[in-house]
Coordinates of N, CA and C in Angstrom, one line a residue:
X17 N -43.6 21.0 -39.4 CA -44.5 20.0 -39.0 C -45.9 20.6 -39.0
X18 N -46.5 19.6 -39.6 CA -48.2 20.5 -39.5 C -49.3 19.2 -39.0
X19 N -49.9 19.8 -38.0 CA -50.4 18.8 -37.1 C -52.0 18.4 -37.5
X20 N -52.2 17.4 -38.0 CA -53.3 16.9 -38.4 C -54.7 17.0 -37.5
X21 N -54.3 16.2 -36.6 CA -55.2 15.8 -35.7 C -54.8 15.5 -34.0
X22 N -55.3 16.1 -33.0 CA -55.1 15.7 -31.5 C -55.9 15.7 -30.5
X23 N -55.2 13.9 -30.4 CA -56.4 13.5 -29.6 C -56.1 13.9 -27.5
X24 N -57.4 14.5 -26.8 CA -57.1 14.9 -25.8 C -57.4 13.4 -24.2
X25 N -56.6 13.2 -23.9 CA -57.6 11.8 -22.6 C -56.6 12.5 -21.2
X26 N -57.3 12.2 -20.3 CA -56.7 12.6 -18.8 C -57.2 11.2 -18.0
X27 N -56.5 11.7 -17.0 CA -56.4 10.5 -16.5 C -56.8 11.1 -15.1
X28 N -57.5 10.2 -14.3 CA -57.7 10.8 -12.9 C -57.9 10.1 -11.5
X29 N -57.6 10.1 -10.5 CA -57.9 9.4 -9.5 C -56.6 8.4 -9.3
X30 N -55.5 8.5 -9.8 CA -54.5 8.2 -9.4 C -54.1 7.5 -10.8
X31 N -54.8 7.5 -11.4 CA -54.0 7.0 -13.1 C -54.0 5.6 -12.8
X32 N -52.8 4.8 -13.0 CA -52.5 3.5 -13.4 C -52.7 2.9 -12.2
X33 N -52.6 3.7 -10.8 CA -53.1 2.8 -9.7 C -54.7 2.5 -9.3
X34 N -55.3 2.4 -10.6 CA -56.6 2.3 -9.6 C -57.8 3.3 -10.4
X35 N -57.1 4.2 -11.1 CA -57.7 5.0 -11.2 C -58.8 4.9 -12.5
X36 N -58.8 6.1 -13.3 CA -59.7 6.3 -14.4 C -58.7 7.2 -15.3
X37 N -59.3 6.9 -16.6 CA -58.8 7.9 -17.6 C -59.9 7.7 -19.0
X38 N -59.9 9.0 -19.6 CA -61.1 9.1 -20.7 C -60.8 10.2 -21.6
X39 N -61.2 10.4 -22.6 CA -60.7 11.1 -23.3 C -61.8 12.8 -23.3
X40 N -61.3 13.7 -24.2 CA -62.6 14.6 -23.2 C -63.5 14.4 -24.3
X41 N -63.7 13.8 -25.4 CA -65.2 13.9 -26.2 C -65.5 12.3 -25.7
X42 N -65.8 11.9 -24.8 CA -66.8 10.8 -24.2 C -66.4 9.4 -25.0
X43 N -65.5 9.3 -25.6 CA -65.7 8.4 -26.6 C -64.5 6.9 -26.0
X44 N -63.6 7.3 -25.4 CA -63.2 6.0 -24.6 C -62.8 7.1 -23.3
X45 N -63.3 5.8 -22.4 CA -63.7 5.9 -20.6 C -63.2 4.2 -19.7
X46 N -62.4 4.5 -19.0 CA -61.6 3.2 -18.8 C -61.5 3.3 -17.2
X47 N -61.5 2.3 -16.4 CA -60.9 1.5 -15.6 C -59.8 1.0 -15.1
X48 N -58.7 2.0 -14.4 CA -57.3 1.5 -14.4 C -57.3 0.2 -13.3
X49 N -56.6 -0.9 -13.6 CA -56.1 -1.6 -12.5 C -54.8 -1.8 -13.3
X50 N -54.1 -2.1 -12.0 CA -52.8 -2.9 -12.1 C -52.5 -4.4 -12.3
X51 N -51.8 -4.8 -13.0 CA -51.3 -6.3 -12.8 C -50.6 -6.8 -12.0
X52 N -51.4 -8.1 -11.9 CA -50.7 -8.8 -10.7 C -49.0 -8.6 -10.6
X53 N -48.4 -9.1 -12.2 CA -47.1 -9.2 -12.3 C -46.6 -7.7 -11.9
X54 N -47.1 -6.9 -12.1 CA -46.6 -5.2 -11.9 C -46.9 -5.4 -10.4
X55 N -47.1 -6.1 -9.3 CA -47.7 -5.9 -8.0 C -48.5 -5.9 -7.7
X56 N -49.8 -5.8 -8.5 CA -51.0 -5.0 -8.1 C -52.4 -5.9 -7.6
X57 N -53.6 -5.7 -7.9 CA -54.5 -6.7 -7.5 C -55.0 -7.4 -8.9
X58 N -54.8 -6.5 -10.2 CA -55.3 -7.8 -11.3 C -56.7 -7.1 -11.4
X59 N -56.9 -6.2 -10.6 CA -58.4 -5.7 -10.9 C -59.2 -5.9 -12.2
X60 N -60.4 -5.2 -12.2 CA -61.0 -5.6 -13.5 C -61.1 -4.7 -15.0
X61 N -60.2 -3.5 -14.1 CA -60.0 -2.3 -15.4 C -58.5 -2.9 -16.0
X62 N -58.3 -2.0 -17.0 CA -57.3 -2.2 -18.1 C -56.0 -1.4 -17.8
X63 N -55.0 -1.3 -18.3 CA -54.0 -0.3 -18.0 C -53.5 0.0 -18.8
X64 N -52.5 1.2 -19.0 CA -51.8 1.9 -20.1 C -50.7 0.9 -21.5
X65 N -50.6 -0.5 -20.6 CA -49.5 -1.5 -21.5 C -50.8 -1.9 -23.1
X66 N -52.0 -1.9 -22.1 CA -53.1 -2.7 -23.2 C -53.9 -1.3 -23.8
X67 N -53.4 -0.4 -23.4 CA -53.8 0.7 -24.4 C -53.7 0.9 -25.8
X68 N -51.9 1.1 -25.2 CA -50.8 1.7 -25.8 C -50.9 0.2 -27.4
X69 N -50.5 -0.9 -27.0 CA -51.0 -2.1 -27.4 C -51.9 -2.1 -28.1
X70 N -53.5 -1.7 -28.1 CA -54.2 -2.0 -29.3 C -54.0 -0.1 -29.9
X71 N -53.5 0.6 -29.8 CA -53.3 1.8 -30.2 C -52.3 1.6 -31.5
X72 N -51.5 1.0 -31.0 CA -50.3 0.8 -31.6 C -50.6 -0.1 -32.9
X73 N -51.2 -1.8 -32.5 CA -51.9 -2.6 -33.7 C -52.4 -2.1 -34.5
X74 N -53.3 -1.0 -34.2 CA -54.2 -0.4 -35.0 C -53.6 0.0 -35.9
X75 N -53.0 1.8 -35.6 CA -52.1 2.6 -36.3 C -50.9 1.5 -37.3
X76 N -50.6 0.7 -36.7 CA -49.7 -0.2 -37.7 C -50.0 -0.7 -38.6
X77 N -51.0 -1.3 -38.7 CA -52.0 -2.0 -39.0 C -52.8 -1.0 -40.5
X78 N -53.0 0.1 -40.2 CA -53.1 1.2 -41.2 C -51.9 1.9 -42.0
X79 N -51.2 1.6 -41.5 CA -49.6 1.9 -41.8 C -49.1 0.5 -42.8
X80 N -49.3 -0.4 -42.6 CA -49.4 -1.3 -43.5 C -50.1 -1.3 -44.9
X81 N -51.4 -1.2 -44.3 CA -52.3 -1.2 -45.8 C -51.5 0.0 -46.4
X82 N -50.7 1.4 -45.9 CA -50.7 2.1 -47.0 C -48.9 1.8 -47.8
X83 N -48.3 1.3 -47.0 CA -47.1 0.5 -47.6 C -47.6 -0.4 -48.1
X84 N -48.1 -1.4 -48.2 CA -48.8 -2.0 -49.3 C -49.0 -2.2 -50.6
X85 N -49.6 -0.1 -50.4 CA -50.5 0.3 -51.5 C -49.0 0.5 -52.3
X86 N -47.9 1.3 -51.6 CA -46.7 2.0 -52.0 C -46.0 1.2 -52.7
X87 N -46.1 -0.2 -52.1 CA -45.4 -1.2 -52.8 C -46.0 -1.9 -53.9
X88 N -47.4 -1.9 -54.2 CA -48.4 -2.5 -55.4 C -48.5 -4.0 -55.2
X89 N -48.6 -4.0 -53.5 CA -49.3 -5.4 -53.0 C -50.3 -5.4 -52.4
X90 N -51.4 -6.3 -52.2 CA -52.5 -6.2 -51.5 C -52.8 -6.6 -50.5
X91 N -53.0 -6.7 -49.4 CA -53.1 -6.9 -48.0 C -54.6 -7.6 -47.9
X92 N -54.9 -8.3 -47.8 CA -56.3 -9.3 -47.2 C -56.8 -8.6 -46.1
X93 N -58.1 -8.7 -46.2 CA -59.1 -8.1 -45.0 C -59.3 -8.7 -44.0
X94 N -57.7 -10.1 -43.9 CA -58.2 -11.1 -42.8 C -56.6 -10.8 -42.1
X95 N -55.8 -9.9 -42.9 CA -54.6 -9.2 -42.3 C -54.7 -8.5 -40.9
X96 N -53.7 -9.0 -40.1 CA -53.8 -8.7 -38.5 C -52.3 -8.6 -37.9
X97 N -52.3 -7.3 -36.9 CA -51.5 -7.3 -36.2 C -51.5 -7.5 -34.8
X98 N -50.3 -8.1 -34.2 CA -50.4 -8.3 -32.7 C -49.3 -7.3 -31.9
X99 N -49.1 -6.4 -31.4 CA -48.6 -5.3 -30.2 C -48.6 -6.3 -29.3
X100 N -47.2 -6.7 -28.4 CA -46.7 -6.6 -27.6 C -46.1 -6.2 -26.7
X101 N -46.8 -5.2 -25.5 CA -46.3 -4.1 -24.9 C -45.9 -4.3 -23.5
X102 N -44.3 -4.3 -23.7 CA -43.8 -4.7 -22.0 C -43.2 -3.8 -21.4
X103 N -44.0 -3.5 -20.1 CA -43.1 -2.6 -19.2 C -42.0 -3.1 -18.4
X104 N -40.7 -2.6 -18.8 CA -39.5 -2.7 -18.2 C -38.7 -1.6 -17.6
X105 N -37.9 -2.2 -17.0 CA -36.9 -1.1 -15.8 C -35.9 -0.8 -16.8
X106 N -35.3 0.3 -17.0 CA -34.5 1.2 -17.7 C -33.1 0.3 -17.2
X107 N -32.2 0.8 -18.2 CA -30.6 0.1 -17.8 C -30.0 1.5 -16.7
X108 N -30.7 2.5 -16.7 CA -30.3 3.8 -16.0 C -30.6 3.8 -14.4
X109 N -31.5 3.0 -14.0 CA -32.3 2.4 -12.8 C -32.8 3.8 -12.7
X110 N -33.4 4.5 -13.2 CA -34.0 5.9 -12.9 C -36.0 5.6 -13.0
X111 N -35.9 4.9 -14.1 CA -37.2 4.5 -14.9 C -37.6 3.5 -15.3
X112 N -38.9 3.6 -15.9 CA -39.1 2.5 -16.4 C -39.3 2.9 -18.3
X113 N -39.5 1.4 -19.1 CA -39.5 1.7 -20.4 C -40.6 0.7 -20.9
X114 N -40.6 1.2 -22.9 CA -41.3 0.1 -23.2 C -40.9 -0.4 -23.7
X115 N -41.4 -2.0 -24.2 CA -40.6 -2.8 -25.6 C -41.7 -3.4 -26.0
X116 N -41.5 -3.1 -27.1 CA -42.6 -3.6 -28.0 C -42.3 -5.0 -29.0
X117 N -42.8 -5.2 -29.6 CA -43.0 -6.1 -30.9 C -44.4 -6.7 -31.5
X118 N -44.1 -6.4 -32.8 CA -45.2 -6.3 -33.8 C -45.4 -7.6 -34.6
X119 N -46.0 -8.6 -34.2 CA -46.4 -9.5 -35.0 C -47.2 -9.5 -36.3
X120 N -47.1 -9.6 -37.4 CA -48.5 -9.2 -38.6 C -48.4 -11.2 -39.5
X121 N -49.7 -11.1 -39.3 CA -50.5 -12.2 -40.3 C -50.8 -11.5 -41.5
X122 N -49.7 -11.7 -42.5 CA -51.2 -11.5 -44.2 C -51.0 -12.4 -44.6
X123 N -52.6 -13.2 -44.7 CA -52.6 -14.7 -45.8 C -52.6 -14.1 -47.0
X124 N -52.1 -15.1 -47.8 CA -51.9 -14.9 -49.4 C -50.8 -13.8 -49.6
X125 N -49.6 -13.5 -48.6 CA -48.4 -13.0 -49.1 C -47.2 -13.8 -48.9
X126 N -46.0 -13.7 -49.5 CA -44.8 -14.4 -48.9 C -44.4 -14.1 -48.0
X127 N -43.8 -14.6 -47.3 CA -43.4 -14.0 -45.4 C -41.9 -12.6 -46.5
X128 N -41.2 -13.0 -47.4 CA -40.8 -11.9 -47.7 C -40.9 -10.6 -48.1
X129 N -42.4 -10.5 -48.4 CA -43.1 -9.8 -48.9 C -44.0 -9.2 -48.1
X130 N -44.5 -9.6 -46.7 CA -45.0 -9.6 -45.3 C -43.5 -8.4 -44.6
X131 N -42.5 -9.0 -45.2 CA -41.0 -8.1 -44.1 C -41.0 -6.7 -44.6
X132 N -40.9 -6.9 -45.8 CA -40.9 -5.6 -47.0 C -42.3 -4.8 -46.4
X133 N -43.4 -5.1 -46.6 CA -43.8 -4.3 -46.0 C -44.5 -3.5 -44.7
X134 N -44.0 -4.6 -44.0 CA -43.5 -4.0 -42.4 C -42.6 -3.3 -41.9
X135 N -41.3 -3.5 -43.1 CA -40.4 -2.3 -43.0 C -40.8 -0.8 -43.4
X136 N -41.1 -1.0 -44.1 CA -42.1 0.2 -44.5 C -42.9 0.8 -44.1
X137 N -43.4 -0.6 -43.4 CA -44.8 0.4 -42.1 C -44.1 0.7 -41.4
X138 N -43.3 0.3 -40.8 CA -42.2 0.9 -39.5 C -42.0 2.5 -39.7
X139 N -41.7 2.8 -41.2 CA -41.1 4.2 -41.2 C -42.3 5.1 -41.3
X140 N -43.4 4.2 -41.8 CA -45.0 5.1 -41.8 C -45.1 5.5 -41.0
X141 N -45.4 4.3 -40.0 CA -46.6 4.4 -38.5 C -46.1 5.6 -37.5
X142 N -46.6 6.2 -37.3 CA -45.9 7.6 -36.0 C -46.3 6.6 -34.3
X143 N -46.4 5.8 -34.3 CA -45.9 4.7 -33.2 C -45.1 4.8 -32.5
X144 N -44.4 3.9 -34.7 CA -43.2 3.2 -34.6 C -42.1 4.5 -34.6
X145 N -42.5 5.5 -35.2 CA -41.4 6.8 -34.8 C -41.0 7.5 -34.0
X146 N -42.5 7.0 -33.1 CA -42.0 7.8 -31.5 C -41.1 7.3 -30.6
X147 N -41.5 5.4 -31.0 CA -40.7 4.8 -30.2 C -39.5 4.4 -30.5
X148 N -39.0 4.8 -31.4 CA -37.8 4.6 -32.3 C -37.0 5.9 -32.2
X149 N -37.4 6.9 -31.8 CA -36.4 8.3 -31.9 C -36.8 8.8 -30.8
X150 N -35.6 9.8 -30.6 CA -36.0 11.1 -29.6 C -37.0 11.6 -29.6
X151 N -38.1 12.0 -28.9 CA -38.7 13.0 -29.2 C -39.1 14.1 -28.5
X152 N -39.1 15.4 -28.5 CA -39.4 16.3 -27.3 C -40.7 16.2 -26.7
X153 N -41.1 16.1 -25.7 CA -42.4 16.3 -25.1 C -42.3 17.6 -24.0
X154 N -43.3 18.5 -24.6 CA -43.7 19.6 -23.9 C -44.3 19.0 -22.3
X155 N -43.7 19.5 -21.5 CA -44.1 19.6 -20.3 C -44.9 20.6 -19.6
X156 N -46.1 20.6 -19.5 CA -46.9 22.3 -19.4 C -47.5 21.9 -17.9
X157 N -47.0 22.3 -16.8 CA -47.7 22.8 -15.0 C -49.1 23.8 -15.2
X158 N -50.3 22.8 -15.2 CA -51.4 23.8 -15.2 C -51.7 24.1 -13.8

């Protein structure tokens, strides 16, 4: 595996309760609140579901255009995806989990042709790979 690119954000002041998180080159700087349905007050910062969510549209969303390209179809500049990111309680009662789903709009293709290459993007997008497989995550105590 050879690593492209890594992006660095921390989070601070208690993270998803309240807190803050930013990445370290200044470039996104956020406002954690909780949601009401999660408990919380609904505050006026964002939280990790709506992150993860336009993180995810995005990268898919570019994962598309290049299945697209693979497939020798064209995708409209009015092509859009929607990330739906729900946090749920594990079947293990230990945790919690995500579940997603990926809505995509391309005018001027067949919804057959729309599946084709969302399957495709599925296997692109490193998202959809993380959330779809095992993956190790290094755990490092600074």
């Amino acid at each position: 595996m050879q690593i492209k690119y890594t992006a660095h954000g921390t989070a601070y002041h208690g993270g998803r309760g309240g807190g803050t998180a930013a990445t370290d080159d200044g470039k996104v700087s956020v406002k954690l609140s909780v949601p009401k349905a999660m408990g919380g007050d609904d505050g006026p910062g964002t939280n990790p579901e709506q992150l993860f969510a336009v993180g995810y549209s995005a990268c898919y969303l570019g994962a598309m255009r290049a299945a697209a390209g693979r497939l020798k179809l064209k995708l409209s500049e009015d092509t859009t995806v929607e990330a739906a990111i729900s946090f749920a309680d594990r079947e293990d009662n230990v945790g919690f989990t995500i579940v997603a789903r990926l809505t995509a709009h391309a005018p001027g293709l067949e919804t057959a042709d729309v599946e084709r290459v969302m399957a495709l993007a599925h296997d692109i997008c490193p998202y959809s790979d993380l959330i779809r497989k095992a993956h190790t995550v290094e755990l490092v105590a600074g």
